PDB file of C-alpha atoms in Angstrom:
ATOM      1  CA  UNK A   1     -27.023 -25.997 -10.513  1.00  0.00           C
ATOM      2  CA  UNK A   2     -27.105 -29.831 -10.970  1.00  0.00           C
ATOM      3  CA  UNK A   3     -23.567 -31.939 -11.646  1.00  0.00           C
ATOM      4  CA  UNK A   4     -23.546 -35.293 -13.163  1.00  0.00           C
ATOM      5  CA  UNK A   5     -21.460 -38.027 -13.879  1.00  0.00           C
ATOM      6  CA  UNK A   6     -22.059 -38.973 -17.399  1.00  0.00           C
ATOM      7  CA  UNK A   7     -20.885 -41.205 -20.201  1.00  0.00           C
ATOM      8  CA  UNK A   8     -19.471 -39.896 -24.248  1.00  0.00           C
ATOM      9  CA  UNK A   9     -23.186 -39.602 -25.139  1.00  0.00           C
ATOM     10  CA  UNK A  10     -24.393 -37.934 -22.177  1.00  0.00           C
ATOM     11  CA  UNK A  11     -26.033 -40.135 -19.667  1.00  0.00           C
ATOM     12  CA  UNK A  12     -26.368 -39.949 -16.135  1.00  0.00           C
ATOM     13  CA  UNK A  13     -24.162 -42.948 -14.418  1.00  0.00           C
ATOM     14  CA  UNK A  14     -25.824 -43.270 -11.286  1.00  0.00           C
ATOM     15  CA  UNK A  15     -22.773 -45.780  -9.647  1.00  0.00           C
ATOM     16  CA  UNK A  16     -20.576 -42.867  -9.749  1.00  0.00           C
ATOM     17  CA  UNK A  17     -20.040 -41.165  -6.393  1.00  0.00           C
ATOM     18  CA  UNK A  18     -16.814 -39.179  -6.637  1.00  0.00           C
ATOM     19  CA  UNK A  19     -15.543 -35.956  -5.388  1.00  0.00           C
ATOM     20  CA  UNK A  20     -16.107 -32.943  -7.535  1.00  0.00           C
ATOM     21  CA  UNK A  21     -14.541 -29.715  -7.454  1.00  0.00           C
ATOM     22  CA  UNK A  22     -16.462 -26.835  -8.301  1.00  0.00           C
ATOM     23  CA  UNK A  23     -15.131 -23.507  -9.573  1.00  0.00           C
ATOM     24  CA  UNK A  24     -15.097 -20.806 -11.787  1.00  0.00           C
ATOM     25  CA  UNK A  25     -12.071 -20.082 -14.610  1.00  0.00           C
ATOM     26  CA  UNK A  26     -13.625 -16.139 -15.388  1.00  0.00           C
ATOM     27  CA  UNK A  27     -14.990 -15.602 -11.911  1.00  0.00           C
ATOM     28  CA  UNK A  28     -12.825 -16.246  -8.490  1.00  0.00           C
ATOM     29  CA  UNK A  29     -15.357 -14.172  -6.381  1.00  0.00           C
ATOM     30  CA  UNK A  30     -18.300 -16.708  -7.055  1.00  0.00           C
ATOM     31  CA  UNK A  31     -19.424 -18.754  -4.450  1.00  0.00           C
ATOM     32  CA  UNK A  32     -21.353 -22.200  -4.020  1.00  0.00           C
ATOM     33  CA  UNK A  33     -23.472 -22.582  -0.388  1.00  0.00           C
ATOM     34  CA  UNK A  34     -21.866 -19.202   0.328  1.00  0.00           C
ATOM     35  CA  UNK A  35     -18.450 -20.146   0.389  1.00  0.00           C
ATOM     36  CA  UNK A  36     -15.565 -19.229  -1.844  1.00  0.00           C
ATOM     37  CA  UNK A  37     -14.727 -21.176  -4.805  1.00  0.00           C
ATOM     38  CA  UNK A  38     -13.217 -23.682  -5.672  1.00  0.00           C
ATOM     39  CA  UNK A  39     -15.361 -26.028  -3.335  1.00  0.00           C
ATOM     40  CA  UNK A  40     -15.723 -29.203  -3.259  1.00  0.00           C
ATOM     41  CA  UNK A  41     -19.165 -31.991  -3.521  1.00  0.00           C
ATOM     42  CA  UNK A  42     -19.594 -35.695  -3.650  1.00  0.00           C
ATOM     43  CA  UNK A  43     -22.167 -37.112  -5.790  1.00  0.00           C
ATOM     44  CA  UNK A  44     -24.892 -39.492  -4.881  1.00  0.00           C
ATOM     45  CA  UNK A  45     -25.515 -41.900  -7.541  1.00  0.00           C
ATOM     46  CA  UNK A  46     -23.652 -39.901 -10.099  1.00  0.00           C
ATOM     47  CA  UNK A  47     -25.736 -36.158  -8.975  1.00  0.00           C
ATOM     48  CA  UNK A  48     -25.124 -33.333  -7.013  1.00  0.00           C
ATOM     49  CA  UNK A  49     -27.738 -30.327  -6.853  1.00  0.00           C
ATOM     50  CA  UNK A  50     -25.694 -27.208  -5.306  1.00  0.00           C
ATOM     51  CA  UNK A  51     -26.936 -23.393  -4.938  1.00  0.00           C
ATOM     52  CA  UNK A  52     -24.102 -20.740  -6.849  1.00  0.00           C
ATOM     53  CA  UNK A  53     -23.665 -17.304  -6.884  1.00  0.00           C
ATOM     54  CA  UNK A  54     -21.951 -15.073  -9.472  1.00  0.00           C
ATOM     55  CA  UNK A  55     -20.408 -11.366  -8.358  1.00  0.00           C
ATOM     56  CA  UNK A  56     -18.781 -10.781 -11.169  1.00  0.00           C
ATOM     57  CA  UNK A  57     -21.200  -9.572 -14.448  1.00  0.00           C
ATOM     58  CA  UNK A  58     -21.023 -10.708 -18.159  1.00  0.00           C
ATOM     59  CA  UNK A  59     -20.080 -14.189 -19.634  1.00  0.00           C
ATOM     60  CA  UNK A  60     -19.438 -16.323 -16.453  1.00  0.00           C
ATOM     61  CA  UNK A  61     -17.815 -19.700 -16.597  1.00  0.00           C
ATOM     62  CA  UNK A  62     -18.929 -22.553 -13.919  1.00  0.00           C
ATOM     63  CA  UNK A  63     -16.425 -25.638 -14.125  1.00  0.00           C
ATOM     64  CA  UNK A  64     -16.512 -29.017 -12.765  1.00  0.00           C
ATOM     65  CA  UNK A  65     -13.812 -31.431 -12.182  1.00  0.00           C
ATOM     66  CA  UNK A  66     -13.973 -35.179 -11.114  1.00  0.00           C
ATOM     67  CA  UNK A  67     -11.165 -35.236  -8.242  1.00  0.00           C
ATOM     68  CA  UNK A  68     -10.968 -38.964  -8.545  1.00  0.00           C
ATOM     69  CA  UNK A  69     -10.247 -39.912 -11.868  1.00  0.00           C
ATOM     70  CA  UNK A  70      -8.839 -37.755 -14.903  1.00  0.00           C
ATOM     71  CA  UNK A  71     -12.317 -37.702 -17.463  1.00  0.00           C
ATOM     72  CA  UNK A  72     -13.145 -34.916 -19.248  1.00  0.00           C
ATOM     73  CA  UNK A  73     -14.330 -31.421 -17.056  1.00  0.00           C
ATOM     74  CA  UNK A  74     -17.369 -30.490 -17.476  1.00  0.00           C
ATOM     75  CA  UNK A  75     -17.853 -26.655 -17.790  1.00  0.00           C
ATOM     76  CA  UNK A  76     -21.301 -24.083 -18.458  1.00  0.00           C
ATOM     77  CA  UNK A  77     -20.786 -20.722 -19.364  1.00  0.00           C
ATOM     78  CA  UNK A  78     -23.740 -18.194 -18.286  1.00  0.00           C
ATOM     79  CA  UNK A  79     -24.544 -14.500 -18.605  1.00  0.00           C
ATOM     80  CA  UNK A  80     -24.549 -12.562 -15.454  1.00  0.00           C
ATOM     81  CA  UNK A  81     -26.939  -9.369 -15.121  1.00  0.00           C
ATOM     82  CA  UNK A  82     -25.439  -6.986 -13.135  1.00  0.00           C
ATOM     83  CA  UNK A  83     -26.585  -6.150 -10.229  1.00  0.00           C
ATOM     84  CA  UNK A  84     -28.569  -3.187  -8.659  1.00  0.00           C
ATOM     85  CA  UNK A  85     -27.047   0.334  -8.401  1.00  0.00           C
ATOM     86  CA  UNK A  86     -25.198   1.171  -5.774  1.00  0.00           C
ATOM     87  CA  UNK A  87     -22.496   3.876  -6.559  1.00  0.00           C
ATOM     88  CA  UNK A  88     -20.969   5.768  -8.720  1.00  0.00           C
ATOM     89  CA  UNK A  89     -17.059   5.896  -9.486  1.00  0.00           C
ATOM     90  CA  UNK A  90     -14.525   8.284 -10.748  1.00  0.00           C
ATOM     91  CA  UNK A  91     -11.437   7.755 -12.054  1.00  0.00           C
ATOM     92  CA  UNK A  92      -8.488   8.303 -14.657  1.00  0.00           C
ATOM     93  CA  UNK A  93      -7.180  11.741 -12.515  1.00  0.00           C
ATOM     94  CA  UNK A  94      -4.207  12.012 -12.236  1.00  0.00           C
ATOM     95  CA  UNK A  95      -3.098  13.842  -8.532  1.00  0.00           C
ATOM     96  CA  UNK A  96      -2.492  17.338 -10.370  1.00  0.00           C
ATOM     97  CA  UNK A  97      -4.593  19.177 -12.609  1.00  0.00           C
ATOM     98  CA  UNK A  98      -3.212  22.236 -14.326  1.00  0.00           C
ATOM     99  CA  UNK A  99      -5.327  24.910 -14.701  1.00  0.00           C
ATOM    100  CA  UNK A 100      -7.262  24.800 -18.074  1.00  0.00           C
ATOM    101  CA  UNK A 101      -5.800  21.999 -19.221  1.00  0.00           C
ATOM    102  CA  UNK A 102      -8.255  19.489 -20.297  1.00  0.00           C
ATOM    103  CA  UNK A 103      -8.583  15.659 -18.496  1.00  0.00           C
ATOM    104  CA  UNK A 104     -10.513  12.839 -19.307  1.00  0.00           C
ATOM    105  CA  UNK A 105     -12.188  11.462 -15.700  1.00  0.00           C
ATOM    106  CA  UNK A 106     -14.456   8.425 -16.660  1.00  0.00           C
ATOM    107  CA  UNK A 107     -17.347   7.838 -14.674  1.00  0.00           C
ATOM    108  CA  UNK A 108     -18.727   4.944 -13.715  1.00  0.00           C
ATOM    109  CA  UNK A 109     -21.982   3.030 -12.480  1.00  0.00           C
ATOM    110  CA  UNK A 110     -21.131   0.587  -9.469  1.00  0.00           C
ATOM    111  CA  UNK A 111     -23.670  -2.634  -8.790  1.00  0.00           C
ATOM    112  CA  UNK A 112     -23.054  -3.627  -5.238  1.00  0.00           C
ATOM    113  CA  UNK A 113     -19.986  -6.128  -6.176  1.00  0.00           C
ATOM    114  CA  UNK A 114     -18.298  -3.335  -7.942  1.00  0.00           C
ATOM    115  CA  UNK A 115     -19.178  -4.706 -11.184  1.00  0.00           C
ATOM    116  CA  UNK A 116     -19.739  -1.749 -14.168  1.00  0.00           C
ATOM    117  CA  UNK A 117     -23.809  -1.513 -14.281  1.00  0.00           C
ATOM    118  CA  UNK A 118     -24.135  -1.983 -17.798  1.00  0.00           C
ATOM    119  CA  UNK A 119     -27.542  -1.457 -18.178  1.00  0.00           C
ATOM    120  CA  UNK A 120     -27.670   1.894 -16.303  1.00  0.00           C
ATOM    121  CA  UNK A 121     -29.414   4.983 -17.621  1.00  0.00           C
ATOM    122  CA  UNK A 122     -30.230   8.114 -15.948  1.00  0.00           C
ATOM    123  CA  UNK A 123     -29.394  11.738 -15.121  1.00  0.00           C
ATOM    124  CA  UNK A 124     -26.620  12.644 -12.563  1.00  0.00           C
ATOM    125  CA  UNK A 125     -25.077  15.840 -11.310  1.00  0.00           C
ATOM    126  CA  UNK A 126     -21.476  16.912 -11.514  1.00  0.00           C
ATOM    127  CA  UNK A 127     -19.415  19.209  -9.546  1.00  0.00           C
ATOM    128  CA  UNK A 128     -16.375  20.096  -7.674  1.00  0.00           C
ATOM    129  CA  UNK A 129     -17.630  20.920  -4.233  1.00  0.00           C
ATOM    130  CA  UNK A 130     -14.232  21.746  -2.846  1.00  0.00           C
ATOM    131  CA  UNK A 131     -13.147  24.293  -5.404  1.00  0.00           C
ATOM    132  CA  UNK A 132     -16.646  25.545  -6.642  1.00  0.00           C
ATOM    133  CA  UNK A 133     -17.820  28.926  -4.712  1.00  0.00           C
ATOM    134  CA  UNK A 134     -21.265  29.419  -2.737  1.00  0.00           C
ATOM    135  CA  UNK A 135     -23.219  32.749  -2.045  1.00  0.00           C
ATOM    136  CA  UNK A 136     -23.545  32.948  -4.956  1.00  0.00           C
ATOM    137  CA  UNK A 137     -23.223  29.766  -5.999  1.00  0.00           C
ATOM    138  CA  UNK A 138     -20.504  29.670  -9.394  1.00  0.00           C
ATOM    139  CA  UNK A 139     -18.961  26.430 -11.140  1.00  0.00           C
ATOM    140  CA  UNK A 140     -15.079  26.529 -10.982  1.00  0.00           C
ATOM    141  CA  UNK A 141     -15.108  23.666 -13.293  1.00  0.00           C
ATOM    142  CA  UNK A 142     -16.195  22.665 -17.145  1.00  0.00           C
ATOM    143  CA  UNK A 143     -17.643  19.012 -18.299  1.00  0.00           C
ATOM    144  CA  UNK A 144     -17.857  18.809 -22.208  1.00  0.00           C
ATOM    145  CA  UNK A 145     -19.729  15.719 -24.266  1.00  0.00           C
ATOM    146  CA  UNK A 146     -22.613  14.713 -25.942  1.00  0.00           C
ATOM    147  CA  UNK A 147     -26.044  14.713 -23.369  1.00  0.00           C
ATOM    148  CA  UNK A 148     -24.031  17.218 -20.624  1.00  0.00           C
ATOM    149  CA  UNK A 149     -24.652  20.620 -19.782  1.00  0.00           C
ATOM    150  CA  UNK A 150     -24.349  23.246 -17.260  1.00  0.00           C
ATOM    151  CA  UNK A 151     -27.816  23.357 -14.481  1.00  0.00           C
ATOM    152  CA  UNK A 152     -27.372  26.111 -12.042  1.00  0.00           C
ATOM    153  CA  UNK A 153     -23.991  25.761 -10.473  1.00  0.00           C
ATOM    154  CA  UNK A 154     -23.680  21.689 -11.362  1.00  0.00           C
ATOM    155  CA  UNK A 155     -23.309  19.783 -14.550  1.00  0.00           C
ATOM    156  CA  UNK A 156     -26.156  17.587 -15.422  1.00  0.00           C
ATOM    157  CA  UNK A 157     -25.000  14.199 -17.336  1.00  0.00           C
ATOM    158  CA  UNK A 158     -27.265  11.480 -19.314  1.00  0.00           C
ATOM    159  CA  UNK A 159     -25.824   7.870 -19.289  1.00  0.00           C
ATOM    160  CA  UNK A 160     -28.463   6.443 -22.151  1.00  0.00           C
ATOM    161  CA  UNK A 161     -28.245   2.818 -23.245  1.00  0.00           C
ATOM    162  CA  UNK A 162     -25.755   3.640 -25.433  1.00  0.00           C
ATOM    163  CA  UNK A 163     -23.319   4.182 -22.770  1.00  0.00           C
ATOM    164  CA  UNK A 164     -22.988   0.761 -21.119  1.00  0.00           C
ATOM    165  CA  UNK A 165     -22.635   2.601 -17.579  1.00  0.00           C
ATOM    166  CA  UNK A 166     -19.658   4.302 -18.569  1.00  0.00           C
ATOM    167  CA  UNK A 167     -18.818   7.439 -19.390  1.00  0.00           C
ATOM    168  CA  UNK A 168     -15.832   9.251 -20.485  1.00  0.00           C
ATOM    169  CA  UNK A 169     -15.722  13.649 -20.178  1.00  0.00           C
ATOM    170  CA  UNK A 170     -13.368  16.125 -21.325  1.00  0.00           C
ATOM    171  CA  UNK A 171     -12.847  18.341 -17.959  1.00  0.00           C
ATOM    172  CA  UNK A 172     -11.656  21.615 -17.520  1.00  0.00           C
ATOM    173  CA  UNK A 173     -10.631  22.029 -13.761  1.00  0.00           C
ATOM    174  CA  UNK A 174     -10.543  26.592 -13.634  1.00  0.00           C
ATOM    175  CA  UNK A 175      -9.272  27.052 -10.213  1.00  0.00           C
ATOM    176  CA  UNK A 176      -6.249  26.490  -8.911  1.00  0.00           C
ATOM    177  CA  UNK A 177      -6.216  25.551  -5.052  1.00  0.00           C
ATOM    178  CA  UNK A 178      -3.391  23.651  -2.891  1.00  0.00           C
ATOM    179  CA  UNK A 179      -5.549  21.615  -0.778  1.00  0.00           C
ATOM    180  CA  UNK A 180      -7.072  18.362  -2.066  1.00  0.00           C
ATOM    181  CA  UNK A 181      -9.947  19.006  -4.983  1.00  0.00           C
ATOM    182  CA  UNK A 182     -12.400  16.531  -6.054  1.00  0.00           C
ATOM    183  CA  UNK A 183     -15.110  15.797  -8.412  1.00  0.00           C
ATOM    184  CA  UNK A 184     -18.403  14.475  -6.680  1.00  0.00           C
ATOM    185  CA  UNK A 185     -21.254  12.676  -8.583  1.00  0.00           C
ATOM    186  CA  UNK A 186     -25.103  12.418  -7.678  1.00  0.00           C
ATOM    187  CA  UNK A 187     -28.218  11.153  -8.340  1.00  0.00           C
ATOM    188  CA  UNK A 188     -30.131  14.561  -6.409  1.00  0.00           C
ATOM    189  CA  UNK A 189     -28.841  17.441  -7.048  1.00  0.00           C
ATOM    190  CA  UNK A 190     -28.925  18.922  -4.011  1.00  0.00           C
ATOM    191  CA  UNK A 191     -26.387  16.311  -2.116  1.00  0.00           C
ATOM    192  CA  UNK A 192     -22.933  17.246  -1.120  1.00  0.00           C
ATOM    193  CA  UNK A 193     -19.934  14.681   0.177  1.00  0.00           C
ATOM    194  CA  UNK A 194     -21.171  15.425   3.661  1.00  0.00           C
ATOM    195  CA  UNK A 195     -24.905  15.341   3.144  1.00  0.00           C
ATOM    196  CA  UNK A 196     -26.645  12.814   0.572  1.00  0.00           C
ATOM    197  CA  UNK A 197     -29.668  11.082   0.195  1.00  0.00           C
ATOM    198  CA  UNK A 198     -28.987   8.862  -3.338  1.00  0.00           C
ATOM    199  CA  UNK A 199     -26.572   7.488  -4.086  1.00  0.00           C
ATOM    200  CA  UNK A 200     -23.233   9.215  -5.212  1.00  0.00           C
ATOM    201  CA  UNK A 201     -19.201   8.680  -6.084  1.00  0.00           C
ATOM    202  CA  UNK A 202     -16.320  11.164  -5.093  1.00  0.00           C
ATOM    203  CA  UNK A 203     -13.061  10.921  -6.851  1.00  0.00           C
ATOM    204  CA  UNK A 204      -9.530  10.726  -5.406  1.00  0.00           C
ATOM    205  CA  UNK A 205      -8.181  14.093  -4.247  1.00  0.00           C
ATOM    206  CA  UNK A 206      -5.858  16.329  -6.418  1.00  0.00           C
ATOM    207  CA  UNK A 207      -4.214  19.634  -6.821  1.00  0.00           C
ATOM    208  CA  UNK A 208      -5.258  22.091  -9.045  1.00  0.00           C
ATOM    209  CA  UNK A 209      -1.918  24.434  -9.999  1.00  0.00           C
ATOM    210  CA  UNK A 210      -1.828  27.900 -12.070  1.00  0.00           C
ATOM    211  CA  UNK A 211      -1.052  28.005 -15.902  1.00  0.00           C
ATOM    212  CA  UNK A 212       1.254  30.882 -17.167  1.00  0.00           C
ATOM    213  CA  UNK A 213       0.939  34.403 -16.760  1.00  0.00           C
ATOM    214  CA  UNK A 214      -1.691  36.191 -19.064  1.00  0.00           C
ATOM    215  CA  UNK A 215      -3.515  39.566 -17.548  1.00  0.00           C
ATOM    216  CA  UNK A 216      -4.087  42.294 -14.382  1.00  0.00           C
ATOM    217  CA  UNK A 217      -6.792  41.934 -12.799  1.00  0.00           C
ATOM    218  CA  UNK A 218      -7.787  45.286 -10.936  1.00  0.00           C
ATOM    219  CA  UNK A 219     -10.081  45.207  -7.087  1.00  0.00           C
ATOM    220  CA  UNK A 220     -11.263  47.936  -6.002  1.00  0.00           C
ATOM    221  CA  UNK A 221     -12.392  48.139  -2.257  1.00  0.00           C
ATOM    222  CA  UNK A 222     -15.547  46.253  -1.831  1.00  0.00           C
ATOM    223  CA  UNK A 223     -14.584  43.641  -4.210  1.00  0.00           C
ATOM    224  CA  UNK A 224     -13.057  40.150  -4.075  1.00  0.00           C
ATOM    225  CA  UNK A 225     -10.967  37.897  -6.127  1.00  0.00           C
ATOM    226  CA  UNK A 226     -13.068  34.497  -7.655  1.00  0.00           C
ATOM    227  CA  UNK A 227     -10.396  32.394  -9.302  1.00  0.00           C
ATOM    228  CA  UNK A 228     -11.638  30.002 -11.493  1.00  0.00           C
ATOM    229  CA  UNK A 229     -15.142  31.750 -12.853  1.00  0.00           C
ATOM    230  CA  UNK A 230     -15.573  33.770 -15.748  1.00  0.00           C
ATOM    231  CA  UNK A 231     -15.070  37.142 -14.668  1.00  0.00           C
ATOM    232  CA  UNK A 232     -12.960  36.513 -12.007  1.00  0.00           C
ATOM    233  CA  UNK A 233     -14.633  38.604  -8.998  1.00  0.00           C
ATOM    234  CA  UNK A 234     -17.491  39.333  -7.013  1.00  0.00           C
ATOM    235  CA  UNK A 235     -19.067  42.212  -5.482  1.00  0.00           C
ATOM    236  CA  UNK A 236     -19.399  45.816  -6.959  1.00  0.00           C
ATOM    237  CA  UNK A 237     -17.040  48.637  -5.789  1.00  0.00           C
ATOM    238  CA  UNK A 238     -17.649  50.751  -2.639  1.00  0.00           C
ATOM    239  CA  UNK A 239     -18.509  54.341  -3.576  1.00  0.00           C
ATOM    240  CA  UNK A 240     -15.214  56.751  -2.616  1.00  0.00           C
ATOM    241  CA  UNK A 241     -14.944  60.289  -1.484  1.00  0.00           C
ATOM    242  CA  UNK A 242     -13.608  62.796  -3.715  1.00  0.00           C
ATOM    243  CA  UNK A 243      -9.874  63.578  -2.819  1.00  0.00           C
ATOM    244  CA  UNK A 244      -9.365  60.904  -1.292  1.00  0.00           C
ATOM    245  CA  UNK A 245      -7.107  58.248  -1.205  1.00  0.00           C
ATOM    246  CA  UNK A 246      -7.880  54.568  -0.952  1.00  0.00           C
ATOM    247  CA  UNK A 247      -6.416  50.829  -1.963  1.00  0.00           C
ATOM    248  CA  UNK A 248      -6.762  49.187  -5.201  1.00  0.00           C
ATOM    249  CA  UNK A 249      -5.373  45.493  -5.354  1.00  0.00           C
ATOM    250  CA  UNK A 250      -3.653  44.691  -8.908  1.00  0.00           C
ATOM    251  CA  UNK A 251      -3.110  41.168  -9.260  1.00  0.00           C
ATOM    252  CA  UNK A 252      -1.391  39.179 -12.412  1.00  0.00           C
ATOM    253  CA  UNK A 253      -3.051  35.822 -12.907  1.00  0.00           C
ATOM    254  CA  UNK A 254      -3.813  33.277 -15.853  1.00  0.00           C
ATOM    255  CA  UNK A 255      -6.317  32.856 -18.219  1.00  0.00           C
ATOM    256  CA  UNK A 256      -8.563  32.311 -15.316  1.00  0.00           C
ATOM    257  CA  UNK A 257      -8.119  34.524 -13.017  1.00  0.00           C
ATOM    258  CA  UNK A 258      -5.585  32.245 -10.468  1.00  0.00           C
TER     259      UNK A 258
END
């Protein structure tokens, strides 16, 4: 970026050698030589040729202001791309979820200064790894919106162009749990929170609590309880012996089984 001092009309005054601060009005992360702004040049025969950096995307503002005498500032405004990928984030939870009840998480894609990645598109995989049940592998959770769907035990979700790197779902959280849930997002679907190799976003942590009373759910030996999936168990019934007596659990839950 090159400064000047310069008269109503727009020349260069080369026996101007004041002190010019430089800064930023939409962008007090950018930096000039590195540092911080605002920062400070002199001119040498009315010029000053400095390196900038924007880390904040969009319509940026660069401003400079003569230190030494009150003329006009002179100021640049210049798009800034975003930067390249580097996470994914999750917000708008709140820090409990009632069973059922619909939410409205947005996720986001993170360039490496936090700034929304605008021009992302691609596929990523949704799920609720601390909630969600393995061997066999069932979803305890539902994502609905246009270009999402259920693959295997994850939900696969398109951010297109359209998007802007932002996306809003409806989310149905089905299993209620006292310890702290969370929603993870990938690029690969087979990463966890402990084990990744793209890159991913995990929310905040949140409880999940039961809605109101609604139907019995009968176990017989051999069987287990699976809050939060669609039928609510796993495993078939052991075979009994006629005559003879054994346990049956009864439990009353919610819509889903809690």
């Amino acid at each position: 970026i090159k400064v000047y001092a310069a008269d109503m009309w727009g020349n260069r005054i080369t026996t101007i050698n004041n002190v010019v601060e430089i800064s930023s009005t939409t962008d007090t992360h950018a930096k000039v030589y590195g540092q911080t702004v605002p920062q400070f040049v002199t001119l040498s025969a009315g010029a000053w040729t400095f390196n900038f950096t924007f880390e904040t995307s969009g319509n940026q503002n660069i401003r400079a202001r003569d230190m030494n005498t009150s003329v006009n500032n002179g100021n640049a405004t210049i798009y800034v791309y975003p930067a390249s990928l580097a996470s994914f984030e999750i917000s708008n939870l709140s820090s409990i979820q009632s069973a059922g009840q619909s939410a409205a998480p947005i996720i986001r894609a993170i360039d490496e200064f936090g700034n929304v990645k605008t021009d992302y598109e691609g596929l990523v995989y949704i799920s609720s790894p601390y909630t969600d049940w393995s061997v066999p592998n069932e979803t305890t959770i539902e994502l609905t919106g246009t270009n999402t769907g259920l693959y295997q035990q994850k939900w696969a979700v398109t951010f297109t162009a359209a998007n802007s790197g932002s996306r809003q779902l409806t989310t149905y959280f089905y299993r209620a749990v006292t310890w702290q849930a969370k929603l993870f997002v990938s690029e690969n679907f087979e990463d966890t929170p402990d084990s990744y190799s793209g890159l991913v976003g995990i929310s905040s942590g949140f409880t999940v609590s039961p809605w109101t009373a609604a139907k019995l759910q009968v176990l017989a030996p051999g069987m287990e309880a699976r809050p939060g999936t669609a039928d609510g168990e796993n495993n078939s019934p052991n075979g009994q012996a006629k005559s003879q007596e054994f346990t049956v659990t009864i439990n009353i839950t919610d819509n889903w089984w809690n």
